[in-house]
Tab-separated table of C-alpha atoms in Angstrom:
chain	number	residue	atom	x	y	z
Y	177	MET	CA	43.811	-35.449	-50.024
Y	178	SER	CA	41.484	-34.579	-52.906
Y	179	ALA	CA	40.999	-31.023	-54.134
Y	180	HIS	CA	37.369	-31.178	-52.929
Y	181	ARG	CA	38.425	-32.105	-49.393
Y	182	ARG	CA	41.149	-29.391	-49.384
Y	183	LYS	CA	38.560	-26.818	-50.481
Y	184	THR	CA	36.091	-27.885	-47.756
Y	185	SER	CA	38.715	-27.756	-45.013
Y	186	ARG	CA	39.794	-24.247	-46.064
Y	187	ARG	CA	36.195	-22.979	-45.561
Y	188	ARG	CA	35.975	-24.296	-41.974
Y	189	PRO	CA	36.998	-21.456	-39.554
Y	190	PRO	CA	39.541	-22.387	-36.904
Y	191	PRO	CA	38.336	-22.811	-33.274
Y	192	ARG	CA	40.025	-19.522	-32.231
Y	193	ARG	CA	38.037	-17.567	-34.826
Y	194	ILE	CA	34.773	-19.254	-33.736
Y	195	GLY	CA	35.427	-18.270	-30.128
Y	196	ARG	CA	36.254	-14.694	-31.098
Y	197	THR	CA	33.082	-14.463	-33.211
Y	198	LEU	CA	30.916	-15.762	-30.353
Y	199	LEU	CA	32.545	-13.318	-27.947
Y	200	ILE	CA	31.967	-10.334	-30.269
Y	201	THR	CA	28.356	-11.433	-30.866
Y	202	GLY	CA	27.753	-11.820	-27.146
Y	203	CYS	CA	29.184	-8.376	-26.438
Y	204	ALA	CA	27.017	-6.855	-29.168
Y	205	LEU	CA	23.878	-8.477	-27.739
Y	206	THR	CA	24.811	-7.284	-24.256
Y	207	VAL	CA	25.285	-3.732	-25.491
Y	208	MET	CA	21.973	-3.894	-27.349
Y	209	ALA	CA	20.170	-5.238	-24.267
Y	210	GLY	CA	21.794	-2.604	-22.088
Y	211	GLY	CA	20.935	0.074	-24.598
Y	212	THR	CA	17.312	-1.069	-24.671
Y	213	ALA	CA	17.099	-1.021	-20.871
Y	214	TRP	CA	18.716	2.421	-20.794
Y	215	TYR	CA	16.332	3.694	-23.476
Y	216	LEU	CA	13.328	2.406	-21.538
Y	217	TYR	CA	14.607	4.026	-18.361
Y	218	ARG	CA	15.339	7.344	-20.087
Y	219	ASP	CA	11.907	7.181	-21.700
Y	220	LEU	CA	10.302	6.695	-18.296
Y	221	ALA	CA	12.427	9.332	-16.568
Y	222	SER	CA	11.737	11.935	-19.254
Y	223	SER	CA	8.025	11.212	-19.620
Y	224	ILE	CA	6.825	10.679	-16.063
Y	225	GLY	CA	5.487	13.786	-14.352
Y	226	SER	CA	8.282	15.381	-12.317
Y	227	SER	CA	7.841	17.785	-9.423
Y	228	ARG	CA	10.192	20.187	-7.654
Y	229	ALA	CA	8.199	20.108	-4.420
Y	230	LEU	CA	11.164	18.572	-2.536
Y	231	GLU	CA	13.832	21.037	-3.667
Y	232	GLY	CA	15.987	22.087	-0.707
Y	233	ALA	CA	14.375	19.591	1.681
Y	234	GLU	CA	16.551	17.854	4.272
Y	235	LYS	CA	17.383	14.213	3.506
Y	236	SER	CA	17.612	11.100	5.652
Y	237	ALA	CA	20.993	9.960	6.964
Y	238	HIS	CA	22.896	6.646	6.760
Y	239	GLY	CA	21.532	5.729	3.325
Y	240	ASP	CA	17.954	5.443	4.614
Y	241	VAL	CA	15.153	6.503	2.277
Y	242	ASN	CA	11.673	7.735	3.230
Y	243	ILE	CA	9.141	7.719	0.389
Y	244	LEU	CA	5.704	9.294	0.725
Y	245	LEU	CA	3.062	7.608	-1.421
Y	246	ILE	CA	0.129	9.929	-2.101
Y	247	GLY	CA	-3.139	8.731	-3.607
Y	248	LEU	CA	-5.335	11.611	-4.804
Y	249	ASP	CA	-9.095	11.209	-4.747
Y	250	SER	CA	-9.326	13.134	-8.005
Y	251	ARG	CA	-11.381	12.253	-11.062
Y	252	ARG	CA	-9.139	14.441	-13.245
Y	253	ASP	CA	-5.913	13.776	-15.122
Y	254	GLN	CA	-2.529	15.454	-14.581
Y	255	ASN	CA	-3.592	18.478	-16.645
Y	256	GLY	CA	-6.791	18.975	-14.673
Y	257	ASP	CA	-8.955	17.665	-17.521
Y	258	GLU	CA	-11.954	15.496	-16.742
Y	259	LEU	CA	-11.475	11.776	-17.196
Y	260	PRO	CA	-13.535	10.352	-20.078
Y	261	ASP	CA	-17.056	9.194	-19.142
Y	262	GLU	CA	-16.222	5.618	-20.088
Y	263	VAL	CA	-13.304	5.661	-17.660
Y	264	LEU	CA	-15.436	7.163	-14.879
Y	265	ASP	CA	-18.043	4.451	-15.487
Y	266	LYS	CA	-15.395	1.755	-15.118
Y	267	LEU	CA	-14.067	3.409	-11.980
Y	268	HIS	CA	-17.535	3.389	-10.408
Y	269	ALA	CA	-16.461	6.735	-8.908
Y	270	GLY	CA	-19.162	9.248	-9.861
Y	271	SER	CA	-18.630	12.551	-11.647
Y	272	SER	CA	-15.341	14.378	-12.083
Y	273	ASP	CA	-16.497	17.068	-9.618
Y	274	ILE	CA	-16.434	14.634	-6.669
Y	275	GLY	CA	-13.383	14.190	-4.484
Y	276	GLY	CA	-11.557	17.402	-5.313
Y	277	TYR	CA	-7.863	17.131	-4.535
Y	278	ASN	CA	-7.921	15.325	-1.210
Y	279	ALA	CA	-4.971	13.047	-0.440
Y	280	ASN	CA	-7.049	10.062	0.613
Y	281	THR	CA	-4.068	7.692	0.656
Y	282	MET	CA	-0.848	8.555	2.483
Y	283	ILE	CA	1.767	5.891	3.182
Y	284	LEU	CA	5.296	6.638	4.343
Y	285	LEU	CA	7.599	3.837	3.149
Y	286	HIS	CA	10.890	3.635	5.053
Y	287	VAL	CA	13.653	1.678	3.305
Y	288	PRO	CA	16.694	1.303	5.616
Y	289	GLY	CA	20.130	1.816	4.123
Y	290	ASP	CA	21.509	-1.315	5.807
Y	291	GLY	CA	19.210	-3.629	3.833
Y	292	GLY	CA	16.940	-4.299	6.814
Y	293	LYS	CA	13.200	-4.794	6.708
Y	294	ALA	CA	11.250	-1.972	5.106
Y	295	LYS	CA	8.421	-0.393	7.092
Y	296	ALA	CA	5.297	1.301	5.796
Y	297	PHE	CA	3.210	3.667	7.920
Y	298	SER	CA	-0.340	4.463	6.810
Y	299	ILE	CA	-1.682	7.852	7.862
Y	300	PRO	CA	-5.470	7.906	8.319
Y	301	ARG	CA	-6.836	10.639	6.076
Y	302	ASP	CA	-9.021	12.289	8.744
Y	303	ASP	CA	-6.258	12.840	11.327
Y	304	PHE	CA	-6.646	16.367	12.732
Y	305	VAL	CA	-3.246	18.073	12.396
Y	306	ASP	CA	-1.513	21.386	11.737
Y	307	ILE	CA	-1.767	22.224	8.023
Y	308	SER	CA	1.381	23.579	6.343
Y	309	GLY	CA	1.473	25.761	3.254
Y	310	VAL	CA	-1.784	27.611	3.951
Y	311	PRO	CA	-0.954	30.565	6.245
Y	312	GLY	CA	-3.510	31.163	8.958
Y	313	HIS	CA	-5.528	28.017	8.284
Y	314	GLY	CA	-4.505	26.173	11.453
Y	315	LYS	CA	-5.586	22.586	12.040
Y	316	ASP	CA	-7.674	20.452	9.724
Y	317	LYS	CA	-7.916	16.931	8.301
Y	318	ILE	CA	-4.488	15.950	7.005
Y	319	LYS	CA	-5.934	14.918	3.632
Y	320	LYS	CA	-6.977	18.517	2.911
Y	321	ALA	CA	-3.491	20.073	2.802
Y	322	TYR	CA	-3.094	19.412	-0.931
Y	323	GLY	CA	-6.414	20.856	-2.049
Y	324	LEU	CA	-6.305	23.853	0.307
Y	325	ALA	CA	-2.826	24.895	-0.859
Y	326	LYS	CA	-3.721	24.315	-4.508
Y	327	ALA	CA	-6.780	26.537	-4.271
Y	328	ALA	CA	-4.855	29.250	-2.382
Y	329	LYS	CA	-2.100	29.298	-5.019
Y	330	GLU	CA	-4.564	29.498	-7.886
Y	331	ASP	CA	-6.389	32.388	-6.195
Y	332	GLN	CA	-3.070	34.192	-5.729
Y	333	LEU	CA	-2.104	33.738	-9.385
Y	334	SER	CA	-5.543	34.759	-10.614
Y	335	ALA	CA	-5.295	37.968	-8.578
Y	336	GLN	CA	-1.993	38.649	-10.355
Y	337	GLY	CA	-3.696	38.351	-13.735
Y	338	VAL	CA	-2.770	34.773	-14.636
Y	339	ASN	CA	-5.656	33.174	-16.521
Y	340	ASP	CA	-3.988	30.303	-18.391
Y	341	ARG	CA	-5.806	27.223	-17.114
Y	342	ARG	CA	-2.852	24.870	-17.610
Y	343	GLN	CA	-0.492	27.200	-15.732
Y	344	LEU	CA	-2.953	27.558	-12.860
Y	345	GLU	CA	-3.335	23.785	-12.656
Y	346	ARG	CA	0.401	23.132	-12.863
Y	347	GLU	CA	1.467	25.695	-10.263
Y	348	GLY	CA	-1.534	24.948	-8.059
Y	349	ARG	CA	-0.640	21.264	-7.935
Y	350	GLU	CA	2.979	22.023	-7.136
Y	351	ALA	CA	1.831	24.116	-4.179
Y	352	GLY	CA	-0.504	21.297	-3.155
Y	353	ARG	CA	2.255	18.685	-3.266
Y	354	LYS	CA	4.625	20.815	-1.220
Y	355	ALA	CA	1.957	21.553	1.382
Y	356	GLN	CA	0.960	17.881	1.672
Y	357	ILE	CA	4.567	16.749	2.053
Y	358	ASP	CA	5.370	19.510	4.564
Y	359	THR	CA	2.245	18.672	6.573
Y	360	VAL	CA	3.168	14.980	6.755
Y	361	ARG	CA	6.790	15.807	7.560
Y	362	GLY	CA	5.737	18.094	10.405
Y	363	PHE	CA	3.273	15.526	11.738
Y	364	LEU	CA	5.695	12.572	11.701
Y	365	GLY	CA	8.900	14.486	12.460
Y	366	VAL	CA	11.042	12.786	9.808
Y	367	PRO	CA	12.488	13.773	6.410
Y	368	VAL	CA	10.717	12.873	3.180
Y	369	ASP	CA	13.349	11.963	0.564
Y	370	HIS	CA	11.064	11.103	-2.350
Y	371	PHE	CA	7.381	10.990	-3.165
Y	372	ALA	CA	5.078	9.423	-5.716
Y	373	GLU	CA	1.607	10.776	-6.465
Y	374	LEU	CA	-1.048	8.552	-8.022
Y	375	ASN	CA	-4.480	9.731	-9.133
Y	376	LEU	CA	-7.677	7.728	-8.770
Y	377	ALA	CA	-7.416	6.186	-12.238
Y	378	GLY	CA	-3.877	5.074	-11.368
Y	379	PHE	CA	-5.102	2.170	-9.232
Y	380	TYR	CA	-7.185	1.009	-12.175
Y	381	HIS	CA	-4.393	1.319	-14.752
Y	382	LEU	CA	-1.743	-0.211	-12.468
Y	383	ALA	CA	-3.814	-3.316	-11.838
Y	384	ASP	CA	-4.486	-3.713	-15.564
Y	385	ALA	CA	-0.800	-3.213	-16.421
Y	386	LEU	CA	0.032	-6.034	-14.013
Y	387	ASP	CA	-2.747	-8.269	-15.422
Y	388	GLY	CA	-4.446	-8.156	-12.036
Y	389	VAL	CA	-3.372	-7.678	-8.420
Y	390	PRO	CA	-3.718	-10.452	-5.805
Y	391	VAL	CA	-5.588	-9.645	-2.586
Y	392	CYS	CA	-7.034	-11.705	0.244
Y	393	LEU	CA	-10.308	-11.194	2.127
Y	394	ARG	CA	-11.265	-12.877	5.393
Y	395	LYS	CA	-14.944	-12.752	4.512
Y	396	PRO	CA	-17.121	-11.925	1.484
Y	397	VAL	CA	-18.109	-8.275	0.953
Y	398	LYS	CA	-20.684	-6.411	-1.114
Y	399	ASP	CA	-20.955	-2.612	-1.252
Y	400	LYS	CA	-23.080	-0.692	-3.768
Y	401	TYR	CA	-21.222	2.596	-3.166
Y	402	SER	CA	-17.746	1.432	-4.227
Y	403	GLY	CA	-18.898	-1.475	-6.373
Y	404	ALA	CA	-17.006	-3.985	-4.211
Y	405	ASP	CA	-18.473	-7.490	-4.579
Y	406	PHE	CA	-15.930	-10.174	-3.656
Y	407	PRO	CA	-15.914	-13.645	-2.078
Y	408	ALA	CA	-13.680	-14.590	0.821
Y	409	GLY	CA	-10.161	-15.858	0.192
Y	410	ARG	CA	-7.236	-15.006	-2.063
Y	411	GLN	CA	-8.179	-13.696	-5.507
Y	412	THR	CA	-6.788	-11.602	-8.346
Y	413	LEU	CA	-8.591	-8.335	-9.077
Y	414	ASN	CA	-8.673	-6.480	-12.392
Y	415	GLY	CA	-8.482	-2.689	-12.657
Y	416	ALA	CA	-12.102	-1.827	-11.834
Y	417	GLN	CA	-12.224	-4.401	-9.031
Y	418	SER	CA	-8.967	-3.112	-7.546
Y	419	LEU	CA	-10.315	0.419	-7.346
Y	420	ALA	CA	-13.504	-0.829	-5.694
Y	421	PHE	CA	-11.379	-2.815	-3.236
Y	422	VAL	CA	-9.250	0.144	-2.096
Y	423	ARG	CA	-12.211	2.568	-1.980
Y	424	GLN	CA	-14.677	0.507	0.057
Y	425	ARG	CA	-15.464	1.807	3.543
Y	426	HIS	CA	-19.229	1.231	3.843
Y	427	GLY	CA	-19.993	-2.074	5.505
Y	428	LEU	CA	-16.565	-2.265	7.177
Y	429	GLU	CA	-16.508	-2.213	10.975
Y	430	MET	CA	-13.903	0.555	11.260
Y	431	GLY	CA	-14.858	2.416	8.080
Y	432	ASP	CA	-11.954	4.557	6.842
Y	433	LEU	CA	-9.454	2.802	9.112
Y	434	ASP	CA	-10.311	-0.559	7.571
Y	435	ARG	CA	-9.991	1.025	4.119
Y	436	THR	CA	-6.448	2.039	5.096
Y	437	LYS	CA	-5.632	-1.625	5.690
Y	438	ARG	CA	-6.974	-2.445	2.236
Y	439	GLN	CA	-4.644	0.119	0.686
Y	440	GLN	CA	-1.760	-1.606	2.451
Y	441	ALA	CA	-2.939	-4.979	1.167
Y	442	PHE	CA	-3.204	-3.648	-2.405
Y	443	LEU	CA	0.336	-2.260	-2.204
Y	444	ALA	CA	1.654	-5.579	-0.891
Y	445	GLY	CA	-0.163	-7.502	-3.629
Y	446	ALA	CA	1.023	-5.168	-6.387
Y	447	THR	CA	4.636	-5.411	-5.198
Y	448	GLN	CA	4.440	-9.201	-5.094
Y	449	LYS	CA	2.953	-9.276	-8.600
Y	450	LEU	CA	5.677	-6.960	-9.938
Y	451	ASN	CA	8.318	-9.476	-8.966
Y	452	SER	CA	6.542	-12.788	-9.520
Y	453	ALA	CA	5.357	-11.770	-13.003
Y	454	GLY	CA	8.869	-10.918	-14.137
Y	455	THR	CA	7.760	-7.423	-15.072
Y	456	PHE	CA	11.247	-5.940	-14.849
Y	457	THR	CA	12.741	-8.543	-17.196
Y	458	ASP	CA	9.888	-8.686	-19.729
Y	459	PRO	CA	10.091	-5.769	-22.239
Y	460	VAL	CA	6.388	-5.975	-23.140
Y	461	LYS	CA	5.245	-5.884	-19.518
Y	462	LEU	CA	7.766	-3.179	-18.692
Y	463	LEU	CA	6.553	-0.955	-21.541
Y	464	LYS	CA	2.960	-1.425	-20.367
Y	465	LEU	CA	3.967	-0.398	-16.858
Y	466	ILE	CA	5.875	2.626	-18.187
Y	467	ASP	CA	2.822	3.755	-20.172
Y	468	THR	CA	0.793	3.526	-16.955
Y	469	ALA	CA	3.351	5.626	-15.101
Y	470	LYS	CA	3.245	8.292	-17.813
Y	471	GLN	CA	-0.520	8.646	-17.440
Y	472	ASP	CA	-0.977	8.598	-13.713
Y	473	VAL	CA	2.217	9.081	-11.720
Y	474	VAL	CA	4.106	12.187	-10.595
Y	475	THR	CA	7.400	11.891	-8.682
Y	476	ASP	CA	10.034	14.302	-7.433
Y	477	ALA	CA	12.591	15.408	-10.016
Y	478	GLY	CA	15.954	13.689	-9.706
Y	479	TRP	CA	14.695	10.446	-8.176
Y	480	ASP	CA	16.739	7.584	-9.645
Y	481	LEU	CA	13.811	5.282	-10.368
Y	482	LEU	CA	15.995	2.581	-11.930
Y	483	ALA	CA	18.007	2.247	-8.725
Y	484	PHE	CA	14.834	2.118	-6.661
Y	485	VAL	CA	13.257	-0.496	-8.944
Y	486	LYS	CA	16.229	-2.761	-8.221
Y	487	GLN	CA	15.832	-2.080	-4.520
Y	488	ALA	CA	12.072	-2.627	-4.704
Y	489	LYS	CA	12.597	-6.247	-5.703
Y	490	ASN	CA	13.426	-6.874	-2.050
Y	491	LEU	CA	10.157	-5.371	-0.806
Y	492	SER	CA	7.876	-8.308	-1.646
Y	493	GLY	CA	7.264	-11.648	-0.004
Y	494	GLY	CA	6.305	-10.268	3.397
Y	495	LYS	CA	9.449	-8.118	3.686
Y	496	VAL	CA	7.500	-4.936	4.426
Y	497	GLN	CA	6.077	-4.327	7.887
Y	498	PHE	CA	2.813	-2.358	7.678
Y	499	THR	CA	1.533	-0.146	10.498
Y	500	THR	CA	-1.510	2.123	10.690
Y	501	LEU	CA	-0.757	5.124	12.880
Y	502	PRO	CA	-2.888	5.168	16.047
Y	503	VAL	CA	-5.944	7.315	16.658
Y	504	GLU	CA	-6.818	8.406	20.195
Y	505	GLY	CA	-10.509	9.045	19.582
Y	506	PHE	CA	-13.056	10.670	17.319
Y	507	GLY	CA	-14.596	14.124	17.282
Y	508	ARG	CA	-16.139	16.860	15.166
Y	509	ASN	CA	-14.722	20.034	13.641
Y	510	HIS	CA	-16.945	22.479	11.778
Y	511	GLY	CA	-19.501	19.742	11.215
Y	512	GLU	CA	-16.996	17.149	9.935
Y	513	ASP	CA	-15.865	13.910	11.551
Y	514	ILE	CA	-12.199	13.938	12.546
Y	515	ASN	CA	-9.636	11.605	14.096
Y	516	VAL	CA	-8.161	13.049	17.298
Y	517	VAL	CA	-4.447	12.224	17.442
Y	518	ASP	CA	-1.561	12.778	19.855
Y	519	ASP	CA	1.171	14.521	17.842
Y	520	MET	CA	3.984	13.724	20.271
Y	521	LYS	CA	2.942	10.090	20.571
Y	522	ILE	CA	3.075	9.754	16.790
Y	523	LYS	CA	6.556	11.308	16.619
Y	524	ARG	CA	7.833	8.989	19.360
Y	525	LEU	CA	6.390	5.938	17.605
Y	526	ILE	CA	8.037	6.866	14.303
Y	527	ALA	CA	11.372	7.655	15.978
Y	528	GLU	CA	11.344	4.291	17.763
Y	529	GLN	CA	10.575	2.456	14.529
Y	530	ILE	CA	12.999	4.128	12.115
Y	531	GLY	CA	15.434	6.064	14.292
Y	532	PRO	CA	15.650	9.628	15.629
Y	533	GLN	CA	15.635	11.550	12.339
Y	534	ALA	CA	13.175	14.267	13.388
Y	535	THR	CA	13.598	17.544	11.555
Y	536	ALA	CA	10.350	19.257	12.443
Y	537	THR	CA	9.987	21.296	15.613
Y	538	PRO	CA	8.042	19.158	18.122
Y	539	SER	CA	4.542	20.366	18.807
Y	540	ALA	CA	3.928	22.095	22.096
Y	541	PRO	CA	2.271	20.068	24.864
Y	542	GLY	CA	-1.442	19.860	24.266
Y	543	ALA	CA	-1.108	20.597	20.559
Y	544	ALA	CA	-3.185	17.555	19.721
Y	545	SER	CA	-6.318	19.578	20.369
Y	546	SER	CA	-7.446	23.121	19.670
Y	547	PRO	CA	-10.367	25.367	20.581
Y	548	SER	CA	-12.165	24.248	17.432
Y	549	SER	CA	-11.713	20.561	18.195
Y	550	PRO	CA	-12.934	18.460	21.107
Y	551	PRO	CA	-10.502	17.268	23.754
Y	552	PRO	CA	-9.135	13.795	23.103
Y	553	ALA	CA	-11.748	11.314	24.190
Y	554	PRO	CA	-10.747	8.190	26.100
Y	555	PRO	CA	-10.465	5.279	23.684
Y	556	SER	CA	-13.793	3.539	23.408
Y	557	PRO	CA	-14.109	-0.216	22.916
Y	558	SER	CA	-14.392	0.465	19.179
Y	559	SER	CA	-11.396	2.826	19.082
Y	560	PRO	CA	-8.368	1.493	17.187
Y	561	ALA	CA	-6.141	2.242	20.175
Y	562	ALA	CA	-8.122	-0.139	22.385
Y	563	SER	CA	-9.410	-2.794	20.007
Y	564	PRO	CA	-8.077	-6.337	20.382
Y	565	PRO	CA	-7.372	-8.344	17.247
Y	566	ALA	CA	-10.601	-8.940	15.372
Y	567	PRO	CA	-12.102	-12.393	16.004
Y	568	PRO	CA	-12.769	-14.664	13.063
Y	569	SER	CA	-15.836	-13.738	11.040
Y	570	PRO	CA	-18.898	-15.979	11.277
Y	571	GLY	CA	-18.201	-19.139	9.363
Y	572	GLU	CA	-14.480	-18.482	9.241
Y	573	GLN	CA	-12.103	-20.739	11.109
Y	574	PRO	CA	-8.739	-19.363	12.273
Y	575	GLY	CA	-5.973	-20.186	9.836
Y	576	THR	CA	-8.258	-21.491	7.078
Y	577	ILE	CA	-7.508	-18.627	4.651
Y	578	ASP	CA	-3.994	-18.420	3.277
Y	579	GLY	CA	-2.999	-15.141	1.670
Y	580	GLY	CA	0.052	-16.698	0.047
Y	581	GLY	CA	2.436	-13.989	1.227
Y	582	ILE	CA	-0.014	-11.066	1.186
Y	583	PRO	CA	-2.070	-9.863	4.170
Y	584	CYS	CA	-5.710	-10.946	4.488
Y	585	VAL	CA	-8.074	-8.115	5.427
Y	586	ASP	CA	-11.743	-7.640	6.272
């Protein structure tokens, strides 16, 4: 063997060393990937708005989780500052003084501990219920609990000499969150384990972070108030279009109740897009989503979002059953339209769907009405409790529109 060949053979590492090198390299890459994922998670957990509104609250049993999703009709950011004019223009939502702090979207998402099908219950915003967190207020629209409690807390602090605007906003919102959660918990009779609060701009930013959200319409719509202008069929909406989609109620047969169905459809489309787009495995998309969460989302402190994200991957593809809670009739209270509801009927429905987990004291018989509200009216042909499934729209043939795994709505 020549000296040249001996020299070349000495430089070639043995197979065992090659294997060990590949193993060490693989381990290093795994640690780096894990470290990156952990950094992203810690970044999200430390930056997202955290609330203590659920401290001391009773939890669900058997590994079940109830999550209350709250959408605020507020044109202000988390600090109470007005959104920039250019953002308001894109939102097609008017001035920052409109909307106040009403919880216009309320969805209770029940995720069973046994891996069964998740269920989501939409609460119509005008349901007339007992308001918690505002002593002496009595019954009102369920959406008002947040804003009423926030205003009461700020008045209390101001009377004590607090004049720091940020402190008033922060403590006022905490009182609002607690009151809204307690009001929903008392109405439904079940624990609330976690919550997520999204402001009006959040729908816009979420859709943009996902590069659009798929929705499906049974018929074309056009509404100058919300800015909704969409053809029939499945389509992907950008941020501004998504907000118009979830806000439209004019021109819809059931008004606010049809808007509730659109919120469900948006949630289903966003969940499907989260998984199909590979958001959780793409660092760029994940960072974009995290930045959105920092701007617009508040959750309860201590919620393990990483664990829920893994669980949430099983919530798409038609694996969530959506229900809008029933309304018995319609009435008026202090000049405002309200939904008349049967408190006990609602509690029974929820208990049948997700198990007897009631923690709130059941309302007394007849509590569904009060001297300031009309007695429950018999369901009219247009009442949700009596309406048969909507027939196909003019020009639409049954089964001709395929939502591709997401619900089609009017």
